[in-house]
CSV table of C-alpha atoms and ligand atoms in Angstrom, one decimal:
chain,number,residue,atom,x,y,z
A,1,UNK,CA,-37.0,-24.0,93.5
A,2,UNK,CA,-38.3,-21.8,95.9
A,3,UNK,CA,-41.7,-19.6,97.5
A,4,UNK,CA,-41.8,-16.5,96.4
A,5,UNK,CA,-44.9,-14.5,97.5
A,6,UNK,CA,-48.0,-14.4,100.5
A,7,UNK,CA,-50.7,-14.2,98.2
A,8,UNK,CA,-53.3,-13.8,100.2
A,9,UNK,CA,-55.0,-14.1,103.9
A,10,UNK,CA,-58.1,-14.9,104.7
A,11,UNK,CA,-59.6,-13.7,108.3
A,12,UNK,CA,-62.6,-14.5,110.1
A,13,UNK,CA,-65.1,-11.9,112.0
A,14,UNK,CA,-68.1,-11.9,113.8
A,15,UNK,CA,-69.4,-9.0,111.9
A,16,UNK,CA,-68.0,-9.8,108.4
A,17,UNK,CA,-70.0,-6.4,106.6
A,18,UNK,CA,-68.8,-4.2,108.9
A,19,UNK,CA,-65.3,-5.3,108.7
A,20,UNK,CA,-65.6,-5.6,104.6
A,21,UNK,CA,-66.3,-1.7,104.9
A,22,UNK,CA,-63.7,-1.0,106.8
A,23,UNK,CA,-61.6,-2.4,104.4
A,24,UNK,CA,-63.3,-1.3,101.3
A,25,UNK,CA,-62.4,2.1,102.8
A,26,UNK,CA,-59.0,1.4,103.9
A,27,UNK,CA,-58.7,1.4,99.4
A,28,UNK,CA,-59.0,-2.1,98.8
A,29,UNK,CA,-61.5,-3.6,96.2
A,30,UNK,CA,-64.4,-5.5,96.9
A,31,UNK,CA,-64.2,-8.6,94.5
A,32,UNK,CA,-66.8,-10.9,95.5
A,33,UNK,CA,-67.2,-13.8,97.4
A,34,UNK,CA,-65.9,-12.4,100.6
A,35,UNK,CA,-63.0,-11.3,98.1
A,36,UNK,CA,-61.3,-7.5,98.6
A,37,UNK,CA,-58.3,-6.9,95.9
A,38,UNK,CA,-55.1,-4.8,95.7
A,39,UNK,CA,-54.6,-2.3,93.0
A,40,UNK,CA,-51.0,-5.1,92.0
A,41,UNK,CA,-51.8,-8.7,93.3
A,42,UNK,CA,-55.9,-9.3,92.7
A,43,UNK,CA,-57.7,-10.9,95.1
A,44,UNK,CA,-55.8,-10.9,98.4
A,45,UNK,CA,-58.0,-10.3,101.5
A,46,UNK,CA,-60.8,-13.2,102.0
A,47,UNK,CA,-63.3,-12.4,105.3
A,48,UNK,CA,-65.8,-15.0,106.4
A,49,UNK,CA,-67.4,-15.4,109.4
A,50,UNK,CA,-66.2,-16.8,112.8
A,51,UNK,CA,-67.6,-16.1,116.5
A,52,UNK,CA,-64.3,-14.4,117.2
A,53,UNK,CA,-61.5,-12.5,114.8
A,54,UNK,CA,-59.1,-14.7,113.7
A,55,UNK,CA,-56.3,-15.4,110.7
A,56,UNK,CA,-58.0,-18.8,109.4
A,57,UNK,CA,-55.5,-19.4,106.2
A,58,UNK,CA,-52.9,-17.7,104.6
A,59,UNK,CA,-51.8,-18.5,100.8
A,60,UNK,CA,-48.2,-18.8,100.3
A,61,UNK,CA,-46.7,-19.4,96.4
A,62,UNK,CA,-44.4,-21.1,95.5
A,63,UNK,CA,-42.3,-22.1,92.4
A,64,UNK,CA,-43.1,-25.6,91.2
A,65,UNK,CA,-44.4,-29.1,92.5
A,66,UNK,CA,-40.7,-29.6,94.3
A,67,UNK,CA,-40.9,-26.7,96.3
A,68,UNK,CA,-44.5,-28.6,97.5
A,69,UNK,CA,-42.6,-32.0,98.4
A,70,UNK,CA,-39.8,-30.5,100.2
A,71,UNK,CA,-42.3,-28.8,102.3
A,72,UNK,CA,-44.4,-32.2,102.9
A,73,UNK,CA,-40.7,-33.3,104.0
A,74,UNK,CA,-40.3,-30.9,106.3
A,75,UNK,CA,-43.6,-31.1,107.9
A,76,UNK,CA,-43.8,-34.5,108.6
A,77,UNK,CA,-40.6,-34.4,110.6
A,78,UNK,CA,-42.5,-32.3,112.7
A,79,UNK,CA,-44.8,-34.6,112.9
A,80,UNK,CA,-47.8,-32.5,110.8
A,81,UNK,CA,-49.7,-34.2,108.0
A,82,UNK,CA,-50.1,-31.9,105.2
A,83,UNK,CA,-52.9,-32.5,102.6
A,84,UNK,CA,-51.3,-32.0,99.0
A,85,UNK,CA,-53.7,-32.7,95.8
A,86,UNK,CA,-52.0,-31.2,92.8
A,87,UNK,CA,-50.2,-28.1,93.0
A,88,UNK,CA,-51.4,-27.4,96.3
A,89,UNK,CA,-50.6,-28.3,99.8
A,90,UNK,CA,-52.5,-27.4,103.1
A,91,UNK,CA,-51.3,-27.9,106.4
A,92,UNK,CA,-52.9,-26.2,109.6
A,93,UNK,CA,-50.1,-24.6,112.3
A,94,UNK,CA,-50.8,-26.8,115.0
A,95,UNK,CA,-51.1,-23.8,118.1
A,96,UNK,CA,-53.0,-20.9,116.3
A,97,UNK,CA,-54.9,-23.3,113.7
A,98,UNK,CA,-53.7,-20.9,111.2
A,99,UNK,CA,-54.4,-22.9,107.6
A,100,UNK,CA,-51.4,-22.6,105.1
A,101,UNK,CA,-51.8,-23.4,102.1
A,102,UNK,CA,-48.9,-23.0,99.6
A,103,UNK,CA,-50.1,-23.2,95.5
A,104,UNK,CA,-47.3,-23.7,92.4
A,105,UNK,CA,-48.3,-20.0,91.0
A,106,UNK,CA,-46.7,-17.2,88.4
A,107,UNK,CA,-44.1,-14.4,90.1
A,108,UNK,CA,-46.1,-11.2,90.5
A,109,UNK,CA,-44.6,-8.4,89.6
A,110,UNK,CA,-45.1,-5.0,89.9
A,111,UNK,CA,-45.2,-1.9,87.4
A,112,UNK,CA,-42.5,0.5,88.3
A,113,UNK,CA,-44.0,3.4,90.3
A,114,UNK,CA,-41.2,6.8,89.6
A,115,UNK,CA,-39.4,7.9,92.6
A,116,UNK,CA,-41.3,10.5,94.7
A,117,UNK,CA,-38.5,13.5,94.0
A,118,UNK,CA,-37.3,14.7,97.9
A,119,UNK,CA,-35.3,17.6,97.8
A,120,UNK,CA,-32.7,17.7,100.1
A,121,UNK,CA,-28.8,19.6,100.8
A,122,UNK,CA,-27.8,20.3,97.5
A,123,UNK,CA,-29.8,18.1,95.9
A,124,UNK,CA,-33.1,20.0,94.1
A,125,UNK,CA,-35.0,16.7,93.0
A,126,UNK,CA,-37.9,19.0,92.9
A,127,UNK,CA,-38.2,22.4,91.6
A,128,UNK,CA,-41.3,25.3,91.1
A,129,UNK,CA,-43.7,22.7,92.6
A,130,UNK,CA,-45.2,21.5,95.3
A,131,UNK,CA,-44.6,18.0,97.0
A,132,UNK,CA,-46.5,15.2,94.9
A,133,UNK,CA,-48.2,14.0,98.0
A,134,UNK,CA,-49.6,17.5,98.9
A,135,UNK,CA,-51.4,17.3,95.4
A,136,UNK,CA,-52.7,13.5,95.0
A,137,UNK,CA,-56.5,14.5,95.2
A,138,UNK,CA,-57.0,10.2,94.3
A,139,UNK,CA,-58.2,7.9,97.3
A,140,UNK,CA,-55.1,6.0,98.7
A,141,UNK,CA,-55.1,2.3,97.5
A,142,UNK,CA,-53.3,-0.1,98.7
A,143,UNK,CA,-50.2,-1.9,95.6
A,144,UNK,CA,-49.8,-5.5,97.8
A,145,UNK,CA,-50.6,-7.4,100.8
A,146,UNK,CA,-47.6,-7.4,102.6
A,147,UNK,CA,-47.4,-9.5,105.9
A,148,UNK,CA,-49.4,-11.0,108.7
A,149,UNK,CA,-48.1,-10.9,112.2
A,150,UNK,CA,-49.8,-13.9,114.8
A,151,UNK,CA,-49.6,-14.0,118.1
A,152,UNK,CA,-48.6,-17.7,119.8
A,153,UNK,CA,-49.1,-19.3,122.5
A,154,UNK,CA,-45.8,-21.4,121.7
A,155,UNK,CA,-43.7,-19.1,119.4
A,156,UNK,CA,-41.4,-21.7,119.0
A,157,UNK,CA,-43.7,-24.5,117.7
A,158,UNK,CA,-45.8,-22.2,115.1
A,159,UNK,CA,-42.1,-21.0,114.0
A,160,UNK,CA,-40.5,-24.1,113.2
A,161,UNK,CA,-44.2,-24.9,110.9
A,162,UNK,CA,-42.9,-21.8,109.0
A,163,UNK,CA,-39.3,-22.5,108.8
A,164,UNK,CA,-38.4,-25.7,109.1
A,165,UNK,CA,-42.1,-26.8,107.4
A,166,UNK,CA,-43.2,-24.7,104.7
A,167,UNK,CA,-39.5,-23.0,104.2
A,168,UNK,CA,-39.8,-19.5,104.9
A,169,UNK,CA,-36.6,-17.8,105.8
A,170,UNK,CA,-35.3,-15.8,109.5
A,171,UNK,CA,-34.7,-11.8,108.5
A,172,UNK,CA,-34.2,-10.7,112.2
A,173,UNK,CA,-35.6,-12.1,115.7
A,174,UNK,CA,-37.0,-10.7,118.4
A,175,UNK,CA,-35.4,-11.8,121.1
A,176,UNK,CA,-37.3,-14.5,123.1
A,177,UNK,CA,-40.8,-12.9,121.6
A,178,UNK,CA,-40.3,-14.0,118.2
A,179,UNK,CA,-38.9,-14.2,114.4
A,180,UNK,CA,-39.4,-11.7,111.1
A,181,UNK,CA,-40.0,-14.7,108.5
A,182,UNK,CA,-39.9,-14.4,104.8
A,183,UNK,CA,-41.1,-16.1,101.8
A,184,UNK,CA,-40.1,-13.7,99.0
A,185,UNK,CA,-37.8,-11.1,98.6
A,186,UNK,CA,-39.6,-8.5,101.1
A,187,UNK,CA,-38.0,-8.4,104.8
A,188,UNK,CA,-41.4,-10.0,106.5
A,189,UNK,CA,-43.7,-11.7,105.1
A,190,UNK,CA,-44.8,-13.4,108.5
A,191,UNK,CA,-43.9,-12.4,112.2
A,192,UNK,CA,-44.6,-14.7,114.9
A,193,UNK,CA,-44.7,-13.2,118.2
A,194,UNK,CA,-45.3,-15.3,121.7
A,195,UNK,CA,-48.5,-14.1,123.1
A,196,UNK,CA,-51.0,-15.6,126.0
A,197,UNK,CA,-53.3,-16.6,122.9
A,198,UNK,CA,-53.3,-17.2,119.9
A,199,UNK,CA,-54.6,-14.1,117.6
A,200,UNK,CA,-54.4,-11.8,114.7
A,201,UNK,CA,-52.4,-9.0,115.5
A,202,UNK,CA,-52.7,-6.9,111.9
A,203,UNK,CA,-52.0,-7.5,108.4
A,204,UNK,CA,-50.2,-4.5,106.5
A,205,UNK,CA,-50.3,-3.4,102.8
A,206,UNK,CA,-48.6,-2.3,101.0
A,207,UNK,CA,-48.9,2.2,99.6
A,208,UNK,CA,-46.4,3.8,97.1
A,209,UNK,CA,-44.7,6.1,99.8
A,210,UNK,CA,-44.8,7.9,103.5
A,211,UNK,CA,-47.1,10.5,102.0
A,212,UNK,CA,-49.4,7.7,101.0
A,213,UNK,CA,-48.0,6.1,104.6
A,214,UNK,CA,-50.0,9.4,106.1
A,215,UNK,CA,-52.5,10.6,103.5
A,216,UNK,CA,-54.1,6.8,104.1
A,217,UNK,CA,-54.3,7.1,107.5
A,218,UNK,CA,-55.4,10.7,108.1
A,219,UNK,CA,-58.1,9.6,105.3
A,220,UNK,CA,-59.2,6.7,107.3
A,221,UNK,CA,-59.5,8.9,110.6
A,222,UNK,CA,-61.3,11.5,109.1
A,223,UNK,CA,-64.5,11.8,111.6
A,224,UNK,CA,-62.8,8.2,113.0
A,225,UNK,CA,-60.6,9.0,115.4
A,226,UNK,CA,-60.6,6.1,117.5
A,227,UNK,CA,-59.8,3.9,114.5
A,228,UNK,CA,-56.2,5.3,115.0
A,229,UNK,CA,-53.6,2.7,117.0
A,230,UNK,CA,-49.6,3.5,116.0
A,231,UNK,CA,-48.1,6.1,113.6
A,232,UNK,CA,-46.3,7.4,112.2
A,233,UNK,CA,-43.3,5.8,112.8
A,234,UNK,CA,-40.2,3.5,111.0
A,235,UNK,CA,-39.4,0.3,112.4
A,236,UNK,CA,-36.4,-0.8,112.6
A,237,UNK,CA,-36.8,-4.4,111.3
A,238,UNK,CA,-38.2,-4.1,107.8
A,239,UNK,CA,-37.2,-0.2,107.9
A,240,UNK,CA,-40.3,0.9,106.3
A,241,UNK,CA,-42.8,3.9,107.4
A,242,UNK,CA,-46.0,2.4,109.5
A,243,UNK,CA,-49.4,3.5,110.7
A,244,UNK,CA,-51.8,1.4,112.4
A,245,UNK,CA,-55.4,1.6,112.3
A,246,UNK,CA,-58.0,-0.7,113.7
A,247,UNK,CA,-60.9,-2.2,111.6
A,248,UNK,CA,-64.5,-3.0,113.7
A,249,UNK,CA,-63.0,-6.5,114.3
A,250,UNK,CA,-60.4,-5.1,116.7
A,251,UNK,CA,-57.5,-6.4,114.0
A,252,UNK,CA,-55.0,-4.1,113.4
A,253,UNK,CA,-53.9,-2.9,109.5
A,254,UNK,CA,-50.9,-0.8,108.7
A,255,UNK,CA,-50.3,1.0,105.5
A,256,UNK,CA,-46.8,0.4,104.8
A,257,UNK,CA,-44.2,2.1,102.9
A,258,UNK,CA,-40.3,1.4,101.9
A,259,UNK,CA,-40.0,-2.3,103.3
A,260,UNK,CA,-36.5,-3.6,103.3
A,261,UNK,CA,-36.1,-6.5,100.4
A,262,UNK,CA,-33.8,-8.9,100.2
A,263,UNK,CA,-33.1,-10.1,97.2
A,264,UNK,CA,-29.3,-12.7,98.2
A,265,UNK,CA,-29.7,-14.7,101.5
A,266,UNK,CA,-25.9,-14.3,101.7
A,267,UNK,CA,-26.1,-10.2,101.8
A,268,UNK,CA,-28.5,-9.9,104.7
A,269,UNK,CA,-27.2,-11.1,108.2
A,270,UNK,CA,-30.1,-11.4,111.0
A,271,UNK,CA,-30.2,-9.8,113.4
A,272,UNK,CA,-31.8,-10.3,117.4
A,273,UNK,CA,-33.3,-7.5,118.3
A,274,UNK,CA,-33.7,-6.3,121.7
A,275,UNK,CA,-35.7,-3.7,123.2
A,276,UNK,CA,-37.2,-1.1,121.7
A,277,UNK,CA,-35.9,-2.2,118.2
A,278,UNK,CA,-37.8,-4.7,118.4
A,279,UNK,CA,-40.6,-2.3,118.3
A,280,UNK,CA,-39.4,0.6,116.1
A,281,UNK,CA,-36.5,2.7,115.5
A,282,UNK,CA,-38.7,6.3,115.5
A,283,UNK,CA,-42.2,7.4,116.2
A,284,UNK,CA,-43.9,8.3,118.7
A,285,UNK,CA,-44.1,5.7,121.8
A,286,UNK,CA,-46.1,2.8,121.5
A,287,UNK,CA,-49.5,2.5,123.4
A,288,UNK,CA,-50.0,-0.7,125.4
A,289,UNK,CA,-52.7,-1.4,123.0
A,290,UNK,CA,-50.8,-2.3,120.0
A,291,UNK,CA,-48.8,-5.4,122.2
A,292,UNK,CA,-52.0,-6.3,124.6
A,293,UNK,CA,-54.8,-5.5,121.9
A,294,UNK,CA,-57.6,-4.7,124.4
A,295,UNK,CA,-59.6,-7.4,123.4
A,296,UNK,CA,-57.1,-10.0,124.4
A,297,UNK,CA,-58.1,-10.8,127.3
A,298,UNK,CA,-61.8,-11.5,125.8
A,299,UNK,CA,-60.0,-13.8,123.2
A,300,UNK,CA,-58.4,-15.8,126.9
A,301,UNK,CA,-61.9,-16.0,128.2
A,302,UNK,CA,-63.3,-17.5,124.8
A,303,UNK,CA,-60.5,-19.6,123.9
A,304,UNK,CA,-60.7,-21.3,127.6
A,305,UNK,CA,-64.1,-21.9,127.3
A,306,UNK,CA,-64.1,-22.9,123.4
A,307,UNK,CA,-61.5,-25.6,124.7
B,1,FE2,FE1,-46.3,-4.9,110.1
């Protein structure tokens, strides 16, 4: 069969408590042992201590042991020896040091959330009452983990690990810079970007609709405007609405909704995106710190002194 989903990510940060409190406020539920849970998919974020912020591990769901055998053979062709234990395969991506784990696990399914009614010309789907996004009083709580974005000093090698090794598929490419990769029907679950230092750019979390992207971000910004990074906008790759915020360790966290979905590989044509299209379709211009986070230089110095 195949890979079917991004199950969880483990991030390392120097300030575990403060960062965990941020993600609880972001809408994830503390679930013990450093884990936080989404509404639909359970424990999906683990926060562990590390000297500098980084992505330590990501877990991917696979249908059956054949998928692990296929990945083991693919990784071996790249000169990487995975550890295969029962229904789990683990391998370390050599450039970024990220540990990837394929776990044979049941496919997750989400309950259907009814479409939000929006009025349009000649189309009055909502009559006699205010837009639902205005009257919601509950705090936004992400439904599931969508994707993680990795900066890599050798994006070709890191991409090969995920595609030729683990079996991710390419949804779109950013010319000369990286690619959007999927291990599920979502347009992307991992994005690999060329960068001067290997680092975690952001994790992204699904909410119900564009109103919840806005509500979630605005709640996080109340009294904390410095958390704002970039939004509200709509990406071209994946089509999703986005709003990016910054956690206390410097990682970006994104609320998203309305991501492209690829059920039949034959019906999707990957594009080579150039210029602004690789970044977004509309929205405010991305701040320079989105592409080059302010702590990049410090991380490079750290990487050099550690190496
Ligand atoms: Fe994203």
